[in-house]
CSV table of C-alpha atoms in Angstrom, one decimal:
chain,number,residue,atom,x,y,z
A,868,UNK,CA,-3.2,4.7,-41.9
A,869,UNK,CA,-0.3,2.0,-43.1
A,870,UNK,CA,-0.8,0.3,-39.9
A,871,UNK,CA,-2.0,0.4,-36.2
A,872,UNK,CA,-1.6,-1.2,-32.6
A,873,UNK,CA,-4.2,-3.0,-30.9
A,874,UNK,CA,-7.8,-0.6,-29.5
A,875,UNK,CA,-7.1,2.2,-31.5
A,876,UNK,CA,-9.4,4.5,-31.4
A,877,UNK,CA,-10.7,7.8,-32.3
A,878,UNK,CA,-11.4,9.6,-28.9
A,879,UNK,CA,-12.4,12.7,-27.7
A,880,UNK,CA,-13.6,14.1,-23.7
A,881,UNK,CA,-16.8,11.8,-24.3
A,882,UNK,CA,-20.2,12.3,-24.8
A,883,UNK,CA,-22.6,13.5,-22.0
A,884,UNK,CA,-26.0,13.6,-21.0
A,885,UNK,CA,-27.2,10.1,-21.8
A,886,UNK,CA,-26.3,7.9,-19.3
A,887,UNK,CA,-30.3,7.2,-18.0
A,888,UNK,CA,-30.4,5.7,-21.7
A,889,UNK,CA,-28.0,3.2,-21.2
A,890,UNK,CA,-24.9,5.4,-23.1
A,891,UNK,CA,-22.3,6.0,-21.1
A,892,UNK,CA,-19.1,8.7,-22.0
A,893,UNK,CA,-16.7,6.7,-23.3
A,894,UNK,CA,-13.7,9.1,-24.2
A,895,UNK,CA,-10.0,8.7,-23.3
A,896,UNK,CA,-8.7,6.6,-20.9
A,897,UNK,CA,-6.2,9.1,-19.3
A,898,UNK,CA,-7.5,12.1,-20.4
A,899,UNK,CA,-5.0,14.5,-18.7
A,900,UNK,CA,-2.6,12.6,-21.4
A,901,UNK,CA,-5.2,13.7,-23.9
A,902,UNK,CA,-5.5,16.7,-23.3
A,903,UNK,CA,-1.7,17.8,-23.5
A,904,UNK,CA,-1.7,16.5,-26.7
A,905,UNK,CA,-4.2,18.5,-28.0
A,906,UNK,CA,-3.0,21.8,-26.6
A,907,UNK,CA,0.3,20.8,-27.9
A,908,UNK,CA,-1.2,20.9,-31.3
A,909,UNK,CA,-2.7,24.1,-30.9
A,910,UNK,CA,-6.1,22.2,-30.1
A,911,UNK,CA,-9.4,22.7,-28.0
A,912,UNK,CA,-8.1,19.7,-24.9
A,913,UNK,CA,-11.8,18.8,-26.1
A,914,UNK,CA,-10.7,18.5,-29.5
A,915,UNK,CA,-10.6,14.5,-31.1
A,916,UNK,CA,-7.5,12.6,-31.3
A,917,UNK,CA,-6.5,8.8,-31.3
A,918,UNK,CA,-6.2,6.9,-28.6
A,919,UNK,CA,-4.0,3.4,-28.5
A,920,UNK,CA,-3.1,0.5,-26.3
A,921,UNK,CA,0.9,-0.9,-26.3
A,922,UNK,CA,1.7,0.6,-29.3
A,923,UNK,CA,1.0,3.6,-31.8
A,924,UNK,CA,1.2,2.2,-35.7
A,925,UNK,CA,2.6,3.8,-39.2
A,926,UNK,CA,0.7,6.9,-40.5
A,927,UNK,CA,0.7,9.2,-43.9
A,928,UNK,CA,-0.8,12.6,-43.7
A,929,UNK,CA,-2.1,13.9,-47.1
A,930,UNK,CA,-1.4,17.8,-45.9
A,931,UNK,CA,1.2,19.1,-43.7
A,932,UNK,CA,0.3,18.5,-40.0
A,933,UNK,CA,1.8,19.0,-36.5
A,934,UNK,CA,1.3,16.2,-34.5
A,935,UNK,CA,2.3,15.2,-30.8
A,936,UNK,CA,2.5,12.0,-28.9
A,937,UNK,CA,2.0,11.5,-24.9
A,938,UNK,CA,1.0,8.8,-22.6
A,939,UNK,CA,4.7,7.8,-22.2
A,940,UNK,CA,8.0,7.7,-23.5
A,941,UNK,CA,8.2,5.5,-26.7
A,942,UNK,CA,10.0,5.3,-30.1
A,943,UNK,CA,8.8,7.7,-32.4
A,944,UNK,CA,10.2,8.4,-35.8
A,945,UNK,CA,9.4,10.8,-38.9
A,946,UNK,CA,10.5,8.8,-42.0
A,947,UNK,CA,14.1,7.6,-39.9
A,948,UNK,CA,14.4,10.5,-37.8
A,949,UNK,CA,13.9,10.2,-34.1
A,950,UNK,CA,11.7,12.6,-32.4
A,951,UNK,CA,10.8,13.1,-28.9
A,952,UNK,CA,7.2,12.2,-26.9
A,953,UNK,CA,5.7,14.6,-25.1
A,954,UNK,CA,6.5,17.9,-27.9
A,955,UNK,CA,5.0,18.8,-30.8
A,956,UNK,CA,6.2,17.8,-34.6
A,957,UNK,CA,6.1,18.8,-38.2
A,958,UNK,CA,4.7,15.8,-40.7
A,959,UNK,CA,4.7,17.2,-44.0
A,960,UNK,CA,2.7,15.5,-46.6
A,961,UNK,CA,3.6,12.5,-48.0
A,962,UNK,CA,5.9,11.8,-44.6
A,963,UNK,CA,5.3,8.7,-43.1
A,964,UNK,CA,5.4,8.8,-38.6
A,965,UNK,CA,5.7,6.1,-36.7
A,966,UNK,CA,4.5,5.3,-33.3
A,967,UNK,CA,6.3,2.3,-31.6
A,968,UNK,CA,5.6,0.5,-27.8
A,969,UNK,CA,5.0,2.4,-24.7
A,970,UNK,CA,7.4,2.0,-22.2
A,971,UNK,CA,5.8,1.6,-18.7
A,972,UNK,CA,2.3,2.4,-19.6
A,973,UNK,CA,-0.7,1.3,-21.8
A,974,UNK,CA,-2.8,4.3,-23.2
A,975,UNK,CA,-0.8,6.6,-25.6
A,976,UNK,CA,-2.3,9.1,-27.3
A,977,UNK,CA,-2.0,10.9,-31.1
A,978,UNK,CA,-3.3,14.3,-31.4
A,979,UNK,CA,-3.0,16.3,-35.0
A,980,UNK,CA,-3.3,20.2,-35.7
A,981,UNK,CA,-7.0,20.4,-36.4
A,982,UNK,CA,-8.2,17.3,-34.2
A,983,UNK,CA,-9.6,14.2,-36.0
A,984,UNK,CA,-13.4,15.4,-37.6
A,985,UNK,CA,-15.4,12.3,-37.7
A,986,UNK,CA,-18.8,13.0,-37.7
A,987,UNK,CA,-20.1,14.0,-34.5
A,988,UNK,CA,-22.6,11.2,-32.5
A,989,UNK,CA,-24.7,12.0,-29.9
A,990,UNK,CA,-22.4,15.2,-29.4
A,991,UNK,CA,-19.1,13.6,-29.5
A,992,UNK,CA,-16.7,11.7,-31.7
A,993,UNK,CA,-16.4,9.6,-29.1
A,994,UNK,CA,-15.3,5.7,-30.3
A,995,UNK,CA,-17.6,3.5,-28.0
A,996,UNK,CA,-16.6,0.1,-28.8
A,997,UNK,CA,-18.6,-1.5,-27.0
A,998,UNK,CA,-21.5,-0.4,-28.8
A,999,UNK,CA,-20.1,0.6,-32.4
A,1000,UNK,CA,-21.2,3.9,-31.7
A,1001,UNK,CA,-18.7,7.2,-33.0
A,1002,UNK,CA,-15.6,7.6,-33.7
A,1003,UNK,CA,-14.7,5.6,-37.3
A,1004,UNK,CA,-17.5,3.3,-38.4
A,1005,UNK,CA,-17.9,2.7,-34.5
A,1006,UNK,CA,-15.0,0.3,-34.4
A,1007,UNK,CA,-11.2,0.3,-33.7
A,1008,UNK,CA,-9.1,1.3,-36.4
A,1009,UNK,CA,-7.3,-0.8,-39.1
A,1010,UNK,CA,-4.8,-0.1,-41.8
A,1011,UNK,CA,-6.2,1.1,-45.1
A,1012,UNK,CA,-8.8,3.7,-43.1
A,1013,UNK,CA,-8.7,7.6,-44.2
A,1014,UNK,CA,-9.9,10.0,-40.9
A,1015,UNK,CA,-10.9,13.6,-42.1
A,1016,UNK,CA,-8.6,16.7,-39.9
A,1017,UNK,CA,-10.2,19.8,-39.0
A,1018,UNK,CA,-9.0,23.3,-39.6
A,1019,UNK,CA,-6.3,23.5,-37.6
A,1020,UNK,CA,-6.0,27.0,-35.1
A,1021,UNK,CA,-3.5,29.2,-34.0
A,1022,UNK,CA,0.1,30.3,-36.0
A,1023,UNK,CA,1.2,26.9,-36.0
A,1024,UNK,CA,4.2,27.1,-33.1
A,1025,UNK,CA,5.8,23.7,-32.3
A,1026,UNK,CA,5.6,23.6,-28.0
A,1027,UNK,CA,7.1,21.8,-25.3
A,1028,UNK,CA,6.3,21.9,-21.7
A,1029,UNK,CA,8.8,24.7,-20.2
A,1030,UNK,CA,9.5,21.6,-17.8
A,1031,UNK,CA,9.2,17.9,-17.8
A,1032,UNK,CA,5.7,17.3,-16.5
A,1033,UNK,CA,5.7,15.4,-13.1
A,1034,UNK,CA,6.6,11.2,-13.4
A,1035,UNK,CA,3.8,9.1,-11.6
A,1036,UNK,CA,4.9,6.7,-8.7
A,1037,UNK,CA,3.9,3.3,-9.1
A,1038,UNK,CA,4.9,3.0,-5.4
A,1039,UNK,CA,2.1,5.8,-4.6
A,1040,UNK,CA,-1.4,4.4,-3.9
A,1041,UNK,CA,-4.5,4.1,-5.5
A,1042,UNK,CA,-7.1,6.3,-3.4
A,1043,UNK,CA,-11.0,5.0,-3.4
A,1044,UNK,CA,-13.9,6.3,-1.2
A,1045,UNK,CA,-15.5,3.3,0.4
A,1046,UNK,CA,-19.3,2.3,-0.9
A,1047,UNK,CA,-22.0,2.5,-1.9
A,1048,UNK,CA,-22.5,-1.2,-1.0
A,1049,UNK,CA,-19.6,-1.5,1.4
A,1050,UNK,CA,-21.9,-2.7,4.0
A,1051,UNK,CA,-22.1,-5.7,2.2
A,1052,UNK,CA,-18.8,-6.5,3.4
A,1053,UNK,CA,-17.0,-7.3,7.0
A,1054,UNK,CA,-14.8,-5.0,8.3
A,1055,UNK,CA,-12.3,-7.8,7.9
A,1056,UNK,CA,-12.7,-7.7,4.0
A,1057,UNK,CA,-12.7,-4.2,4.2
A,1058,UNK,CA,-9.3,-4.1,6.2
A,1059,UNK,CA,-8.2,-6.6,3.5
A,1060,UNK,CA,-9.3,-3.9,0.6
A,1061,UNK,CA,-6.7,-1.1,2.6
A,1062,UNK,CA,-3.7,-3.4,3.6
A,1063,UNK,CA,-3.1,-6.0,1.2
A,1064,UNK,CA,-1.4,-6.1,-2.1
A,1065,UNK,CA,-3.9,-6.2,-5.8
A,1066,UNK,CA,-2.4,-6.6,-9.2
A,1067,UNK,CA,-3.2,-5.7,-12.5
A,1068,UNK,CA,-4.2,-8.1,-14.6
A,1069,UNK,CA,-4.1,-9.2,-18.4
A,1070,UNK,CA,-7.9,-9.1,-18.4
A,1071,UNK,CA,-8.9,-5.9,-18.7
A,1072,UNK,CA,-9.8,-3.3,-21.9
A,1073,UNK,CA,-11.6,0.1,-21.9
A,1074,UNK,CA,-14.5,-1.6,-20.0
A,1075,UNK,CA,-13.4,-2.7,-17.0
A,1076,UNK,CA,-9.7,-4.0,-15.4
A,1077,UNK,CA,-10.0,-7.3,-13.1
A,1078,UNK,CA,-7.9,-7.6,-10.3
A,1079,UNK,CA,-6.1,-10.2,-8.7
A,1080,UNK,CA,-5.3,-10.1,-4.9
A,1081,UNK,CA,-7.2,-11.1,-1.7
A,1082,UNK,CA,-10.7,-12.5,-2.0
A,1083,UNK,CA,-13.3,-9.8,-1.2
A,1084,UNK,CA,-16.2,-12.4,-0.2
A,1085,UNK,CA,-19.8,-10.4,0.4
A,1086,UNK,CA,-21.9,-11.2,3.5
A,1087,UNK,CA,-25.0,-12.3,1.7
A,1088,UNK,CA,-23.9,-13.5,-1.8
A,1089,UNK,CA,-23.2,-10.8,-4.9
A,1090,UNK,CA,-26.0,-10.5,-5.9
A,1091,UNK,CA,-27.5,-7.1,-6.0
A,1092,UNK,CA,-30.9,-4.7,-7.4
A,1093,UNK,CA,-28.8,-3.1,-10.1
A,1094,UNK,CA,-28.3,0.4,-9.5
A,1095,UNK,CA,-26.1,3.4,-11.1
A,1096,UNK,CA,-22.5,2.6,-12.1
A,1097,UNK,CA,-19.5,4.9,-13.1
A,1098,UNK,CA,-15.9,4.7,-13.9
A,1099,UNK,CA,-13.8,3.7,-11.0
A,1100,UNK,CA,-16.5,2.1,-9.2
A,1101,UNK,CA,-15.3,-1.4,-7.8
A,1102,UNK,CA,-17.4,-4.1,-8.7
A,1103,UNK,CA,-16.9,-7.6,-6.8
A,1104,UNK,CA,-18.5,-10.3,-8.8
A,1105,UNK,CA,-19.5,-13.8,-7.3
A,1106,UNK,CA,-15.7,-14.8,-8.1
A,1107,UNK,CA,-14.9,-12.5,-4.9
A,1108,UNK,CA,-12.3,-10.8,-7.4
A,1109,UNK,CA,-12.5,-7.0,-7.7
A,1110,UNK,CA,-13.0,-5.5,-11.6
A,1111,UNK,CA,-12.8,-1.4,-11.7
A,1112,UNK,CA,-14.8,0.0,-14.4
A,1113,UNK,CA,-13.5,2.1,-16.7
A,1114,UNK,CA,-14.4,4.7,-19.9
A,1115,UNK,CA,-16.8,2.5,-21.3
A,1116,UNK,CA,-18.5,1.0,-18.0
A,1117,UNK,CA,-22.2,-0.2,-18.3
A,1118,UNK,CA,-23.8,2.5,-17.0
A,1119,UNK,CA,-26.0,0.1,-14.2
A,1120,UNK,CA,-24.9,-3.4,-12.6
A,1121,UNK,CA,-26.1,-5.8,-10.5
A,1122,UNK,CA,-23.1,-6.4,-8.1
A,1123,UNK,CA,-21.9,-4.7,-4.9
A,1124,UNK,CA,-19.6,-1.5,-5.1
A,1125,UNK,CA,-17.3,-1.7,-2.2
A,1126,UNK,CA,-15.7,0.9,-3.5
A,1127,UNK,CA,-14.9,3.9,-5.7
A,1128,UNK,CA,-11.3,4.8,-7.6
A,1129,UNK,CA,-11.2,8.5,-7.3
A,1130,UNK,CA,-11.6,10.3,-10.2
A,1131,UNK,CA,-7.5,12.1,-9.8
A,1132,UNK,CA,-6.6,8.2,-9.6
A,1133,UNK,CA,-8.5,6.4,-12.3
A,1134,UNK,CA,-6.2,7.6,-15.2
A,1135,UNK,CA,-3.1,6.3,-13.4
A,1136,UNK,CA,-4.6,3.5,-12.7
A,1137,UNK,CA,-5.5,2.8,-15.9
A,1138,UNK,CA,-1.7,3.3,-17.2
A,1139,UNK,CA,-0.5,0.4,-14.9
A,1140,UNK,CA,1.0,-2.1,-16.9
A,1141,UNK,CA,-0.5,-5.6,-16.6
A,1142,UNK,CA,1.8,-7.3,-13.5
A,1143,UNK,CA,1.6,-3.7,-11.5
A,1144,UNK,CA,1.3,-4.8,-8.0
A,1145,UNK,CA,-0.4,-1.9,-6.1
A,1146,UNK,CA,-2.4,-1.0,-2.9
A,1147,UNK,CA,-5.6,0.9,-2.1
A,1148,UNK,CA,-5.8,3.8,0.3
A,1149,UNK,CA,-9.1,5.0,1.7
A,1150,UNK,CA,-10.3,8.6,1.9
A,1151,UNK,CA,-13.1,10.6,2.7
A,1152,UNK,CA,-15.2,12.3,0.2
A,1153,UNK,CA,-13.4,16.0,0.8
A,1154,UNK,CA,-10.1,14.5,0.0
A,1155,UNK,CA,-11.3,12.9,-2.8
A,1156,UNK,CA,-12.6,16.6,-4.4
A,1157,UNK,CA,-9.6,18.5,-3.1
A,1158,UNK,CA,-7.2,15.6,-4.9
A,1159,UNK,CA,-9.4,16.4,-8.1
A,1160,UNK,CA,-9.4,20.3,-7.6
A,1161,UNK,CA,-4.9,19.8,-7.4
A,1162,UNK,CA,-5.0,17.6,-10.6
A,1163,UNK,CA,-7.1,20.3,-12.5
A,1164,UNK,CA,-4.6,23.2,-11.0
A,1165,UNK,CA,-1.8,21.1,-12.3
A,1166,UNK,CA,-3.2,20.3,-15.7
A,1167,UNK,CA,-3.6,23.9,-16.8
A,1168,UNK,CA,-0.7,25.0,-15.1
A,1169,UNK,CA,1.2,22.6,-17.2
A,1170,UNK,CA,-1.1,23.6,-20.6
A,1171,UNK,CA,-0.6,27.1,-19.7
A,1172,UNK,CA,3.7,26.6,-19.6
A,1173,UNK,CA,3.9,25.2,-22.9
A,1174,UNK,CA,6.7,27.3,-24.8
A,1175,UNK,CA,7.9,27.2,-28.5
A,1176,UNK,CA,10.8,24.7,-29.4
A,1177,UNK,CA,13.2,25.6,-31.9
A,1178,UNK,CA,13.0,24.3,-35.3
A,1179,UNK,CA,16.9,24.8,-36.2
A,1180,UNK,CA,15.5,27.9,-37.9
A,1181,UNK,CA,14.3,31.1,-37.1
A,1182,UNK,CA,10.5,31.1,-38.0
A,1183,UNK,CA,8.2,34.0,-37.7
A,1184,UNK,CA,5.8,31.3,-35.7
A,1185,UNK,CA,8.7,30.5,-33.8
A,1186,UNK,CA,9.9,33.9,-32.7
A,1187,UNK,CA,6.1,34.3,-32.0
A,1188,UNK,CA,6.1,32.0,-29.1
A,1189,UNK,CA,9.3,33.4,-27.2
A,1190,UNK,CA,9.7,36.0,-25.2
A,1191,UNK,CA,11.8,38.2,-27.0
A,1192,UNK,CA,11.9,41.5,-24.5
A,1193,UNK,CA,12.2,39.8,-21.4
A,1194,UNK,CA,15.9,40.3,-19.6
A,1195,UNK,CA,16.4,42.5,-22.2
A,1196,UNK,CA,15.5,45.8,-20.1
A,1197,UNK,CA,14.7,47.3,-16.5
A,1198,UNK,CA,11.2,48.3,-16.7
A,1199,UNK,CA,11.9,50.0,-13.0
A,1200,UNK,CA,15.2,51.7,-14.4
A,1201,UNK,CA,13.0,53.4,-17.5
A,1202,UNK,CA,10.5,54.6,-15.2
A,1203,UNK,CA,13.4,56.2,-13.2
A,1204,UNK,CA,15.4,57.2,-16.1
A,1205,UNK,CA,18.0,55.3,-15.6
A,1206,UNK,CA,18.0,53.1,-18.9
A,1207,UNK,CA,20.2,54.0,-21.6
């Protein structure tokens, strides 16, 4: 690694299991991102890649790789040739990638043919940085650091998506289930949680993002018996100023929940860039699950469509991934005896 953005991280889907000992998942901020980036890579979508914030850094891989980027479009070049996010890549050794800015979002993510193989921690390779636990001595990375690849799997096809995958609306709102503490609240700060405007703020990391927007004032202080928290649970401190909890979210707290970010939601929320101005939109607990059930549909449908790309070459990987009989021959005119 010659050089890296700000927060990055080795991540993978996050450990589980150990939450009633104060260890929360961790893992990728927009996993759904993740998780195409593995699979583009001929990966597990559980498999451990890096994670960044605003911008990807300068890397050297000692082997030949293949290598994808997704979270958003950005500027990615192999040595000084431009090549495309979203797709995967060839890196030969010695090569030297690099990742520039995000445009329009804040979570990229840099999956390699093999997956990352840090040492495993609790079950997971998992950066917590929070606690220094996982990923790379526990903490972001820097340049100078070495990370150990895994085996990679499969013939080694570069893929695409047979289409674009869909483009989030910023315009679209952010859907929350009310509670567990929303009695704490009027109905006239609850109206104000549905109707008014909130925006993203420069306070914010893989914890938690604090928003700005209406005050949300509790009926008898914010002060509460801690209890359970997860990401996408809004907290609303004494400041009357919402924060959502994210990946690494303590896993109890001690101030009202009004609400909870739905778990199809939380990823794009977590891509707004810092200025976003959004608004909430309540739902009811079955809309919540069935908006979780589409995103999972969509996901593997969009894993399952990924396609070999040509390489300017004809490669026996490459011929591999295509259908090479389709609208070749009339299956029903063979059976007839029709076919030539």
């Amino acid at each position: 690694m010659l050089s890296t953005g700000p927060m990055t991280s080795v991540q993978d889907k996050g450990r589980r299991g150990y939450r009633s000992y104060g260890v929360s998942a961790a893992g990728p901020m927009d996993w759904p991102s993740m998780a195409l980036a593995n699979r583009l890579c001929g990966n597990s979508t559980e498999a451990a890649a890096l994670e960044f914030a605003a911008m990807g850094g300068t890397f050297r891989a000692e082997r030949t790789i293949r290598f994808a980027v997704t979270g958003a479009d950005c500027d990615i070049r192999v040595g000084e040739v431009p090549v495309q996010p979203g797709e995967s890549h060839q890196l030969d050794a010695g090569e030297t990638l690099r990742i520039g800015s995000l445009r329009g979002a804040v979570w990229g993510y840099f999956a390699v043919s093999g997956g990352i193989a840090t040492p495993e921690v609790l079950g997971s390779r998992a950066t917590h940085l929070r606690f220094g636990l996982g990923g790379h001595e526990g903490r972001a990375l820097r340049a100078g650091d070495k990370l150990p690849l895994g085996a990679p799997e499969g013939h080694g096809a570069l893929l695409r998506p047979a289409s674009p995958p869909a483009a989030h609306r910023l315009s679209d709102p952010i859907r929350i289930v009310l509670g567990p503490q929303d009695r704490k609240f009027t109905p006239e700060v609850l109206d104000r949680l549905s109707t008014e405007e909130f925006l993203i703020t420069a306070q914010r990391d893989r914890m938690a993002s604090i928003l700005d927007g209406p005050d949300l004032p509790a009926i008898d202080g914010h002060d509460i018996i801690s209890d359970g928290a997860v990401p996408g649970a809004i907290q609303v401190p004494g400041s009357s100023k919402p924060m959502v909890l994210m990946a690494e979210c303590q896993t109890t707290g001690g101030y009202p929940k009004i609400a909870t970010v739905i778990s199809a939601d939380l990823p794009r929320l977590a891509q707004m860039p810092t200025g976003t101005r959004f608004r909430f939109q309540v739902v009811d607990r079955p809309t919540a699950e069935e908006a979780a059930r589409r995103q999972a549909s969509a996901l593997a449908a969009l894993l399952d469509s990924l396609v070999g790309k040509s390489t300017g070459h004809l490669t026996s990987e490459y011929l591999l991934s295509c259908d090479l009989v389709g609208g070749i021959y009339d299956p029903e005119a063979i059976l007839m005896g029709r076919a030539p």
